[in-house]
XYZ file of C-alpha atoms in Angstrom:
573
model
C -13.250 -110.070 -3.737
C -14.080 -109.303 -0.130
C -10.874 -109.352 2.193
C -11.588 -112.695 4.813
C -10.879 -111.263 8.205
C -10.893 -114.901 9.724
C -10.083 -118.383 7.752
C -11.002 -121.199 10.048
C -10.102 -124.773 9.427
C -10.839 -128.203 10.599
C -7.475 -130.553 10.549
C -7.808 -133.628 10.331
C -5.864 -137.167 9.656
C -5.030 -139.218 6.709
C -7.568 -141.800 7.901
C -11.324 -141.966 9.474
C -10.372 -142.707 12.964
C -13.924 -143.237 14.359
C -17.581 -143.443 12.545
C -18.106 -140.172 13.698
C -15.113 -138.375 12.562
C -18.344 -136.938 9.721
C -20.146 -134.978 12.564
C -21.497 -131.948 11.324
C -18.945 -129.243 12.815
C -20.843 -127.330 15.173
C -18.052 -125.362 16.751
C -16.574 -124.022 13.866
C -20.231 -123.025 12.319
C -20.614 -121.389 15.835
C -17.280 -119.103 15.275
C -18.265 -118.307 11.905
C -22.250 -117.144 12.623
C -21.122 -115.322 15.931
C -18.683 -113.121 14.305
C -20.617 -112.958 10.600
C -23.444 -111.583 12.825
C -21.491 -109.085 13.982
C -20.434 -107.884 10.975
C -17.456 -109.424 10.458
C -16.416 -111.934 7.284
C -15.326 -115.252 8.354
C -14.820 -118.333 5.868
C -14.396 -122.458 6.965
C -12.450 -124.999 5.441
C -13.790 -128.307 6.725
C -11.955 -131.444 4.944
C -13.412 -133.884 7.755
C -16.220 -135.533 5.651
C -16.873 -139.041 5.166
C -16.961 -138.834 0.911
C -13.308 -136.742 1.365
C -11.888 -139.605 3.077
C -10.760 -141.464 0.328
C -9.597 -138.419 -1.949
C -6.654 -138.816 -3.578
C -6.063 -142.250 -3.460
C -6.855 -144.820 -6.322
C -9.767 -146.898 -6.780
C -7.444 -150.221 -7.214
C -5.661 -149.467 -4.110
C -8.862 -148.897 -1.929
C -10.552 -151.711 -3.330
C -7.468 -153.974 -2.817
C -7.037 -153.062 0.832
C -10.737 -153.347 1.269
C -10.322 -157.329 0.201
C -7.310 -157.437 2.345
C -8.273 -156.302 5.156
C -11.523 -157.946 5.021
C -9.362 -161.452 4.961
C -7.587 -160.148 7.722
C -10.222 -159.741 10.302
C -11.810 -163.062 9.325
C -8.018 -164.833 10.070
C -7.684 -162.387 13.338
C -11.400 -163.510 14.667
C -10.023 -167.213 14.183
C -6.889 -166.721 16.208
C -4.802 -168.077 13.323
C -2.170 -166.029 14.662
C 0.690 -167.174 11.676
C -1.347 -166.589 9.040
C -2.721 -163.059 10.955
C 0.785 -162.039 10.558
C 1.373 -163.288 7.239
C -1.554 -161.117 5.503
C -0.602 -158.263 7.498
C 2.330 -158.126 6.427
C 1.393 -158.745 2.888
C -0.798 -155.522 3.416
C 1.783 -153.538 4.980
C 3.276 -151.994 1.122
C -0.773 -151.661 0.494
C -1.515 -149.579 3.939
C 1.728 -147.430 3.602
C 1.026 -146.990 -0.729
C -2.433 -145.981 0.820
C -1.241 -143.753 3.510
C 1.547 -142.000 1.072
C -1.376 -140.819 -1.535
C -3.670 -139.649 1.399
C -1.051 -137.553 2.789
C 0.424 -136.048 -0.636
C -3.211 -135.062 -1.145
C -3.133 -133.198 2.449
C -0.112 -131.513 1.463
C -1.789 -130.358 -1.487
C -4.961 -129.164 0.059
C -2.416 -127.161 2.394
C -1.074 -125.401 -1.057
C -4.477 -124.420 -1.785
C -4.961 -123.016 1.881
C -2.268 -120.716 1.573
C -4.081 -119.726 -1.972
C -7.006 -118.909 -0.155
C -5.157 -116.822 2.386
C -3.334 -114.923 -0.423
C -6.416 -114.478 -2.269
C -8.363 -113.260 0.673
C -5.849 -111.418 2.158
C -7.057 -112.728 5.356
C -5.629 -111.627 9.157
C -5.860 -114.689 10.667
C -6.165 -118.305 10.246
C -7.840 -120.300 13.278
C -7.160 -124.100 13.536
C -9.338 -126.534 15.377
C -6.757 -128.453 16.611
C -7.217 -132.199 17.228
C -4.595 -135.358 18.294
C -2.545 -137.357 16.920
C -2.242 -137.407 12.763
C -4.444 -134.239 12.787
C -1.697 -132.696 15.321
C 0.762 -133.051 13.244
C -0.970 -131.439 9.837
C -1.873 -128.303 12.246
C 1.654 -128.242 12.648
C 2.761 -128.289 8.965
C -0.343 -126.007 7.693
C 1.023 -123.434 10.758
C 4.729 -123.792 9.300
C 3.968 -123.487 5.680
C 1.454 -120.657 6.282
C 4.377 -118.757 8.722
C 6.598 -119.037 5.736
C 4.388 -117.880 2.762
C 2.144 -115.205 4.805
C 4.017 -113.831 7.110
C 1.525 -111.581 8.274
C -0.880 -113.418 9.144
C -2.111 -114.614 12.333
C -2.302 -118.192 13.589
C -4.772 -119.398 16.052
C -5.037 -122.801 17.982
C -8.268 -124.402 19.152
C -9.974 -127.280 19.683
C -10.040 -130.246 21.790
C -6.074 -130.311 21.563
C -5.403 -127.143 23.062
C -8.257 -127.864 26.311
C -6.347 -131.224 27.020
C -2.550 -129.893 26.537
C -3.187 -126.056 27.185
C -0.160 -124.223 27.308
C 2.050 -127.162 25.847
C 0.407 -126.420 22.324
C 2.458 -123.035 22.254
C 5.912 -124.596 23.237
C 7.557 -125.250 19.727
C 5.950 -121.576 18.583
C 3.462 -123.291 14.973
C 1.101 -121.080 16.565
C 0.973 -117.668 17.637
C -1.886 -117.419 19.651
C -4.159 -120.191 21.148
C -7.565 -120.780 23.436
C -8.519 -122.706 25.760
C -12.252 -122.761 26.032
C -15.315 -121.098 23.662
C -13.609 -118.241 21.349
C -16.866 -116.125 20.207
C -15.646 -113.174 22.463
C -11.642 -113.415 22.102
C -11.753 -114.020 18.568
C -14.203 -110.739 18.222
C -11.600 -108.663 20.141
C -9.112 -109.597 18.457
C -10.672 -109.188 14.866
C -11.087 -105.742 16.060
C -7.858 -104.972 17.397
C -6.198 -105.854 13.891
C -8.163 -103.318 12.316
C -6.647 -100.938 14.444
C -3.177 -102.401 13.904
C -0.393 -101.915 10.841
C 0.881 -105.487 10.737
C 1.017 -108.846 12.901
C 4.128 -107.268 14.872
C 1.608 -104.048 15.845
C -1.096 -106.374 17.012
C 1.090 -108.873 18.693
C 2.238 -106.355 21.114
C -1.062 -104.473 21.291
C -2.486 -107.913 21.947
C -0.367 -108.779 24.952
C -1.187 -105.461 26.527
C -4.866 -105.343 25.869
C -6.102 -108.972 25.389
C -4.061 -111.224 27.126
C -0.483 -111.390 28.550
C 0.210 -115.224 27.847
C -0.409 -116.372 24.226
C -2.833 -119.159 25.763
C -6.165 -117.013 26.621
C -8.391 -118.991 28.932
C -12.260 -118.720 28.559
C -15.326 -119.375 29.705
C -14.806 -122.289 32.707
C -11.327 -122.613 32.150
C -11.432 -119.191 32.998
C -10.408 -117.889 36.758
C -13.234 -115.094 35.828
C -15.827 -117.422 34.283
C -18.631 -115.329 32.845
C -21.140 -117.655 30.568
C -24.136 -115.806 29.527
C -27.040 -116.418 26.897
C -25.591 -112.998 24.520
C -22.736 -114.891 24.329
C -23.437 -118.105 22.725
C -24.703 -118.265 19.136
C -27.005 -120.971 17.266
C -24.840 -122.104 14.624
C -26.128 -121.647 11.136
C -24.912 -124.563 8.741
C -24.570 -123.569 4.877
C -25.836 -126.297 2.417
C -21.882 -126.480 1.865
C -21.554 -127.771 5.063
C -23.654 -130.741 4.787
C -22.491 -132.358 2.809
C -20.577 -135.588 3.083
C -21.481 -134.755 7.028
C -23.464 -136.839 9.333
C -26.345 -135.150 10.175
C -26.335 -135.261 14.183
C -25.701 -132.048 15.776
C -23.751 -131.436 18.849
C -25.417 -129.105 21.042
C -24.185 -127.137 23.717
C -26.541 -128.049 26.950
C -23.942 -126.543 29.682
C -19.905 -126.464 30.550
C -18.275 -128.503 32.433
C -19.171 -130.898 34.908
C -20.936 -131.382 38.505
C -18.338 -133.664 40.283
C -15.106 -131.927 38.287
C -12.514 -134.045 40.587
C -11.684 -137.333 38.814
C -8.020 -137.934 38.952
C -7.577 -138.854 35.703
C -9.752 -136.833 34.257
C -8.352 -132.990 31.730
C -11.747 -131.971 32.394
C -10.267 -130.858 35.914
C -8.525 -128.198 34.118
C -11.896 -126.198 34.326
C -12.401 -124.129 37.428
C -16.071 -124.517 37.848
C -18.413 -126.911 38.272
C -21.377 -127.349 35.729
C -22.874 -124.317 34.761
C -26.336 -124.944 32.382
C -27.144 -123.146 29.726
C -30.896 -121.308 29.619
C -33.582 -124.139 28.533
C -35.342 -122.209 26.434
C -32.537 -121.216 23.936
C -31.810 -125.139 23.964
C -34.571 -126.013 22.888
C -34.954 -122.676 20.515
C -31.388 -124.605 19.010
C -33.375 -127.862 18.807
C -36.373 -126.308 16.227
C -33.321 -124.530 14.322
C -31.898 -127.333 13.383
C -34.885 -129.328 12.432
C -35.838 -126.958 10.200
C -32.570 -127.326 8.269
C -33.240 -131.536 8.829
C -31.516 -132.327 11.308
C -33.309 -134.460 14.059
C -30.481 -136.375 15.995
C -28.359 -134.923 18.580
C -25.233 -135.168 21.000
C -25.452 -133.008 24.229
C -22.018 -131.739 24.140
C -21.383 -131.618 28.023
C -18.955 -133.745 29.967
C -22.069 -134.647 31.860
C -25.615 -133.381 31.972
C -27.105 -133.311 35.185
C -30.518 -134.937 35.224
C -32.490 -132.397 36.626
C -31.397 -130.097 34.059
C -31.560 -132.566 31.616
C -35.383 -133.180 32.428
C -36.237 -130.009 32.006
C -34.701 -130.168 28.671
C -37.376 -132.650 28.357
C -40.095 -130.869 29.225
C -39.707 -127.839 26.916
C -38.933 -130.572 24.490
C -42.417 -132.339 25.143
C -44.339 -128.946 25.609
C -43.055 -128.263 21.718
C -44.170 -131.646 20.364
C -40.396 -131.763 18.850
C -39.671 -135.322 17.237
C -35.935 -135.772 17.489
C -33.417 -138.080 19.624
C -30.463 -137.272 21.600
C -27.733 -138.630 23.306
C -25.818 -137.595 26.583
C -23.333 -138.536 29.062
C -24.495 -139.300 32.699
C -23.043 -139.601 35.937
C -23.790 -142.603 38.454
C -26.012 -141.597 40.870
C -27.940 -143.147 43.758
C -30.871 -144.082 42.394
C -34.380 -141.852 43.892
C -38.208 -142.182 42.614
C -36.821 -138.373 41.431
C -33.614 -140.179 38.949
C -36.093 -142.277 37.655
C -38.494 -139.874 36.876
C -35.852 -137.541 34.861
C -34.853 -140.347 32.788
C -38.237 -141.434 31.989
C -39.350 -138.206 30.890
C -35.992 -137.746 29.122
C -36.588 -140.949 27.129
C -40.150 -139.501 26.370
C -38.493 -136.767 25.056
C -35.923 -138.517 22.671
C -33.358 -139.514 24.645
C -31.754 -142.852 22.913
C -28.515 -143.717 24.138
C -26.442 -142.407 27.537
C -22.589 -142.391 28.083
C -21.365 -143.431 31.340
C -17.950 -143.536 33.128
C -17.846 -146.180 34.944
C -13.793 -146.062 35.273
C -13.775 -149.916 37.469
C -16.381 -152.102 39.288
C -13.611 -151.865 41.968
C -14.581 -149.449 44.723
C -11.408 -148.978 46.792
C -9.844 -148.050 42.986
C -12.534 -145.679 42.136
C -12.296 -144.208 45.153
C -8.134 -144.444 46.038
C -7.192 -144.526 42.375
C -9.919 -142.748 39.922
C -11.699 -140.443 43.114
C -14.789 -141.068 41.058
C -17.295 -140.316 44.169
C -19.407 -143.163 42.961
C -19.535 -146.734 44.467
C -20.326 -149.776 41.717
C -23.277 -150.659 43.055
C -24.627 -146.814 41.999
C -23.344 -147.824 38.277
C -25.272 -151.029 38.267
C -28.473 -149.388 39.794
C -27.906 -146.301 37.292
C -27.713 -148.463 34.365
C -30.782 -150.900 35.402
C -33.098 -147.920 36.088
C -32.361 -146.422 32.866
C -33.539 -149.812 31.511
C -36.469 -149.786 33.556
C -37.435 -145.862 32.621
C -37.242 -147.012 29.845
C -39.249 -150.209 29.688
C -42.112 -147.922 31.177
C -41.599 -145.322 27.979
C -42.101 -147.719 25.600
C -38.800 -146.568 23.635
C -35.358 -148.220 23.694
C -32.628 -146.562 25.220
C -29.121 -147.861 25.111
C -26.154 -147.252 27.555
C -22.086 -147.261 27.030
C -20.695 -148.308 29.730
C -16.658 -146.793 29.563
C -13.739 -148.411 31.667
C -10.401 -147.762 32.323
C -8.081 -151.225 31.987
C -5.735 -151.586 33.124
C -5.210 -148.574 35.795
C -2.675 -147.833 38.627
C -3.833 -149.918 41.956
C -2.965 -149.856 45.641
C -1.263 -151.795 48.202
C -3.539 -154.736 49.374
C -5.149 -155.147 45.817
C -3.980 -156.941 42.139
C -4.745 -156.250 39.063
C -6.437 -159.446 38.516
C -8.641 -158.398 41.307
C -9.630 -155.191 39.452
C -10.169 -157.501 36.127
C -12.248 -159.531 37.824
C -14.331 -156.801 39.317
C -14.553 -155.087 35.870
C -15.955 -158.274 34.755
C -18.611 -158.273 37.196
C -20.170 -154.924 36.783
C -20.406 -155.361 33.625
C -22.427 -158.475 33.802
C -24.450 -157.032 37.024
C -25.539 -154.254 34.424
C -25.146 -155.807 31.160
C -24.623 -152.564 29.230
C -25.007 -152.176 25.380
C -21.401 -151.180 24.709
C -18.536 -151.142 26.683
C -15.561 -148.502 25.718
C -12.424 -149.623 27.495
C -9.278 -147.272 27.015
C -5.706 -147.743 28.657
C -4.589 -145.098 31.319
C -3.846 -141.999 30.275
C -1.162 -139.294 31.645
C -2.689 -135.806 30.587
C -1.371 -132.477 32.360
C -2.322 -130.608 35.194
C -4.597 -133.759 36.123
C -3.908 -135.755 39.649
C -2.428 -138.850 37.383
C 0.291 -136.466 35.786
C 1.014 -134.284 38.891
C 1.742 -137.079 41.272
C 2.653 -139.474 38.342
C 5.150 -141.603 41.226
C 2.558 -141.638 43.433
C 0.359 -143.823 40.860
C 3.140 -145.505 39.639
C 3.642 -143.927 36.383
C 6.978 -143.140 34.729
C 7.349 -140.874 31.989
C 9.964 -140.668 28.781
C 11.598 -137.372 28.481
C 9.737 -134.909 25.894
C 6.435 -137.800 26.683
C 4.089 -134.687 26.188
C 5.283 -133.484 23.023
C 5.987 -137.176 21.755
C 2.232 -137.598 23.145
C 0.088 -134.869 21.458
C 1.333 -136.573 18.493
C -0.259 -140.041 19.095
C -2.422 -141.269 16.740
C -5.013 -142.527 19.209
C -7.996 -144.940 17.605
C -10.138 -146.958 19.620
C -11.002 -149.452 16.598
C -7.138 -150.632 16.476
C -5.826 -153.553 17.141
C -3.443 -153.129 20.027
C -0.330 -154.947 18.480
C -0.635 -152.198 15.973
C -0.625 -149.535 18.491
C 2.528 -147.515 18.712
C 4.401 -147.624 21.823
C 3.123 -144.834 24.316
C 5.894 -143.333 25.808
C 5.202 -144.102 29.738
C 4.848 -147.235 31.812
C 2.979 -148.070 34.777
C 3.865 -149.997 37.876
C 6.263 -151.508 35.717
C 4.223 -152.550 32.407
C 5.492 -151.331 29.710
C 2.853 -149.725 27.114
C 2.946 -152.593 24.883
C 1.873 -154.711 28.292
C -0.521 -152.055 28.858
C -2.342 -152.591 25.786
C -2.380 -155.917 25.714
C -3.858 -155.412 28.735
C -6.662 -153.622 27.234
C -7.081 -156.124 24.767
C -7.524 -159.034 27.026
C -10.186 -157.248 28.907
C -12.112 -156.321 25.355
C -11.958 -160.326 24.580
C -13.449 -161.208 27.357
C -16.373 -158.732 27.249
C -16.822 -159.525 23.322
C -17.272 -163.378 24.531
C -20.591 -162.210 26.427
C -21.678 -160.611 23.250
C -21.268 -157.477 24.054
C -20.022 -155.149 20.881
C -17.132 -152.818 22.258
C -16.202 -149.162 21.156
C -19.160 -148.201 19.768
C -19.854 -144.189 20.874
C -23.304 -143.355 22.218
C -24.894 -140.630 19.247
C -23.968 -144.066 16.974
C -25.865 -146.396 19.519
C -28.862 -143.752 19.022
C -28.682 -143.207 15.528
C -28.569 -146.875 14.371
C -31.243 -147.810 16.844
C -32.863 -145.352 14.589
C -32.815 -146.816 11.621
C -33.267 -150.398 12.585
C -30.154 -151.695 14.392
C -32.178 -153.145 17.076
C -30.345 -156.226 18.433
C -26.820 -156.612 19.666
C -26.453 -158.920 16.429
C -26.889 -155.998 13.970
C -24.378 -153.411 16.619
C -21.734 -156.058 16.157
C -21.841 -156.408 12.646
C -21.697 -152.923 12.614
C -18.434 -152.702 14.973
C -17.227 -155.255 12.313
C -18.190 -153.613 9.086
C -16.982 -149.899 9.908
C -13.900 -151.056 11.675
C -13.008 -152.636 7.912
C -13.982 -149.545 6.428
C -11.429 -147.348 8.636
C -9.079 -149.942 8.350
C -8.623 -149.864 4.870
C -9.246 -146.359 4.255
C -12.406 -147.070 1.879
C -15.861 -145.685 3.385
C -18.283 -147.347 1.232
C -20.064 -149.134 4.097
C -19.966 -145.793 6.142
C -21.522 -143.727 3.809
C -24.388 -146.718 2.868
C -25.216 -145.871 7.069
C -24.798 -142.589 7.001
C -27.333 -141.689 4.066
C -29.811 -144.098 6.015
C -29.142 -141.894 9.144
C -29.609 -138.525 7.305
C -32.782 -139.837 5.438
C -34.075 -140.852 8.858
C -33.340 -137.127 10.335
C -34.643 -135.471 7.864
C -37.935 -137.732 8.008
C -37.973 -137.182 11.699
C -37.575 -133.423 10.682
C -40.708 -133.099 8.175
C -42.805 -134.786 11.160
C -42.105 -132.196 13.596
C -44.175 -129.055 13.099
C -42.575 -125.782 13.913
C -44.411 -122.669 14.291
């Protein structure tokens, strides 16, 4: 058997989390064809699949929880509050029954990794490291793997390690981790361990050569950011890793973003602004992947300007290339020029757009969030996109996201900023609203000056926090306490909090949580109406809650017989 240089694997947590936990994974697939292109032999384990959800766990128990769960939304939409508790509680031994199975079968599929790695003989194991649940499996594979292969290397990535940086390193599971795209440290590396006896040789020889902290910073986290077109690679998916995935793509358009100051915001951690990636190998991307059949995707940046995202559109036009996309947007004040990106863009196949809208309150967006937008440039954002859109002939959907509740200043209540939330969203009337407590992440204005903002912080909060299993589909009395209050709410109050604010906007009939490549896909298969988005809110929140994914998968085959569809109609020369 060849000797693996590189193992890379996916964690992930003993439960779907959200409906798009299945994405194809696109950063791993990137790792893997950089390097195998450069002659080295690199191998994925990727567990984070919609039909591997429910592995290890009985069909009686899945089926039970599914009826159980199912009883208790239908009691929890009543506001039978007695009886809520009653069948939760009669579900508790079923959930934690459920849970035990799911994560004896992780353990097990750890076992097997460390197989692999014996088999293969491999250097080094890379983790894409994500919160919560997922954390804490990184953790254990990292231990067990320390302890049966010494002599092997172990390597953080992932979302984790960009929002926590050098925290990730502090209780030593990992040896080595980075914070930003790893074609080119992950090349040097493999290389230097050629040269190298054993993990001691290279550790040292890596310090001196690579990288004098154990956190190497790349690409815009980088103080020397160098992005160029030889460094990024299309990603070439095997048939092995399709399957069980949903097949919408998430493509690199740029790094970072334009504005890059939001208080709250980890994204700050970057130290430069938006930096696009060359149109024409976007677009190249694009025709790769429909000729494997995939036709929907997610631009992966933390905002795409328009300008560079009509030009996107363009080259996507000039090719005749039938596919949709998604994207997240920034406010703007609205031109004849924004309205002519996004109505080209939704020629193109643009379907949904994210946008941060943070508050409708514009002393707290700009004392609190320094967001550098005013509401009134959310509302006219949002309507033009409607209107672009009216004039293309083709739907596309917005998600508006808020922050509720959120630190305020002298001279103004939170009932104030409620009420103001409240009112943007009516004034633009989005298709989903995503509201999400405040969050204390580091190096970001919130955590640095946390007094200032009035938060207060448990000791060992970061550590406790990376471990937070974080779902936007939970109820908040099931939500774990945080670990930090603010201006004297407690995170129980906080959440409830939340909560109140996601009742209210449900009562306009407006679906919450629903992420923006899932507003484009179902619109793609026939979800048209808000009617048909909330009974999908409804019917995939049971599905996560219970651990079963039988109405998941039923939408997911519809969406990957749509792409490929979509695919066949596109012709490629």
């Amino acid at each position: 058997m060849k000797k693996t240089e590189l193992l890379l694997v996916n964690s992930y947590a003993p439960r779907q989390r959200i409906a798009s936990d299945a994405a194809l994974e696109n950063g791993l697939a990137v790792l893997r064809t950089y390097l195998a292109d450069r002659g080295h032999t690199v191998e994925v384990v990727d567990d984070q699949r919609v039909t591997a959800m429910t592995k290890g766990v009985p069909q009686w128990c899945l089926k039970l929880l599914q009826f159980m769960v199912g009883l208790q939304m239908k009691i929890y939409n009543k506001k039978i509050k007695s009886l809520w508790v009653m069948v939760m509680l009669l579900t508790w031994p079923l959930q934690s029954l459920s849970l035990y199975y799911r994560r004896e079968f992780m353990n097990k599929r750890i076992n097997d990794i460390i197989q692999e790695i014996k088999k293969s003989k491999a250097n080094f194991l890379g983790i894409k490291v994500w919160y919560g649940d997922a954390f804490v499996w990184s953790k254990l594979l990292a231990t067990k793997v320390k302890e049966a292969c010494p002599d092997t290397i172990i390597i953080a990535g992932g979302p984790q390690v960009k929002v926590y940086g050098e925290h990730i390193l502090l209780d030593e599971f990992f040896d080595i981790a980075i914070m930003g795209p790893g074609e080119e440290a992950l090349e040097k590396m493999l290389m230097l361990r050629q040269k190298s006896k054993d993990k001691g040789e290279f550790l040292k020889a890596f310090h001196t050569e690579i990288s004098v902290s154990k956190l190497i910073k790349t690409g815009t986290y980088s103080t020397v950011c160098c992005l160029t077109k030889n460094v990024f690679a299309t990603p070439k998916y095997r048939n092995e890793d399709l399957q069980g995935k949903i097949f919408f793509h998430t493509l690199v358009d740029g790094f970072g973003c334009s504005w890059n100051k939001c208080n709250f915001c980890s994204h700050t951690r970057q130290n430069s602004t938006y930096q696009s990636r060359p149109i024409e190998e976007i677009v190249d991307e694009i025709e790769e992947m429909a000729r494997q059949g995939i036709s929907f995707f997610r631009f992966s940046s933390s905002e795409t300007p328009v300008e560079h995202g009509k030009k996107i559109a363009e080259e996507i036009l000039k090719r005749n290339l039938n596919i949709n996309f998604s994207m997240f947007s920034r406010a703007a004040k609205v031109t004849p020029a924004l309205y002519d990106a996004y109505y080209i863009m939704i020629k193109a196949g643009l379907r949904a757009v994210f946008m941060g809208g943070e508050t409708g309150h514009d002393l707290i967006n700009e004392k609190v969030m320094n967001k550098g937008v005013r509401s009134k440039d959310i509302v006219d954002t949002i309507n033009c996109i409607k209107l672009a859109s009216s004039a293309a002939k083709n739907n596309c959907r917005v998600g508006l996201s808020l922050i509720y509740p959120c630190p305020v200043v002298e001279g103004v209540t939170l009932e104030e900023v409620f009420r103001e939330d409240m009112r943007i969203i009516q004034e633009s009337n989005p298709d989903t609203v995503i509201v999400n407590p405040p969050g204390m992440f580091p190096e970001t204005e919130w955590m640095e000056n946390a007094a200032k903002y009035g938060f207060k912080a448990e000791e060992n909060f970061v550590v406790n926090f990376m471990k937070y299993e974080y779902s936007i589909y939970k109820p908040v009395e099931l939500w774990e306490e945080l670990g930090y209050s603010l201006q004297e709410m407690s995170g129980a109050e906080l959440l409830k909090e939340t909560g109140r604010l996601k009742q209210e906007i449900v009562k306009l009939g407006i679906p919450t949580d629903i992420s923006d490549e899932y507003l484009m896909m179902t619109e793609a298969i026939g979800y048209n109406t808000r009617l048909d988005l909330l009974q999908f809110k409804s019917k995939s929140l049971q599905d996560i809650m219970s651990g079963s994914t039988t109405y998941m998968e039923q939408i997911i085959e519809k969406i990957n017989q749509k792409s490929r569809q979509m695919a066949q109609q596109t012709k490629i020369k």
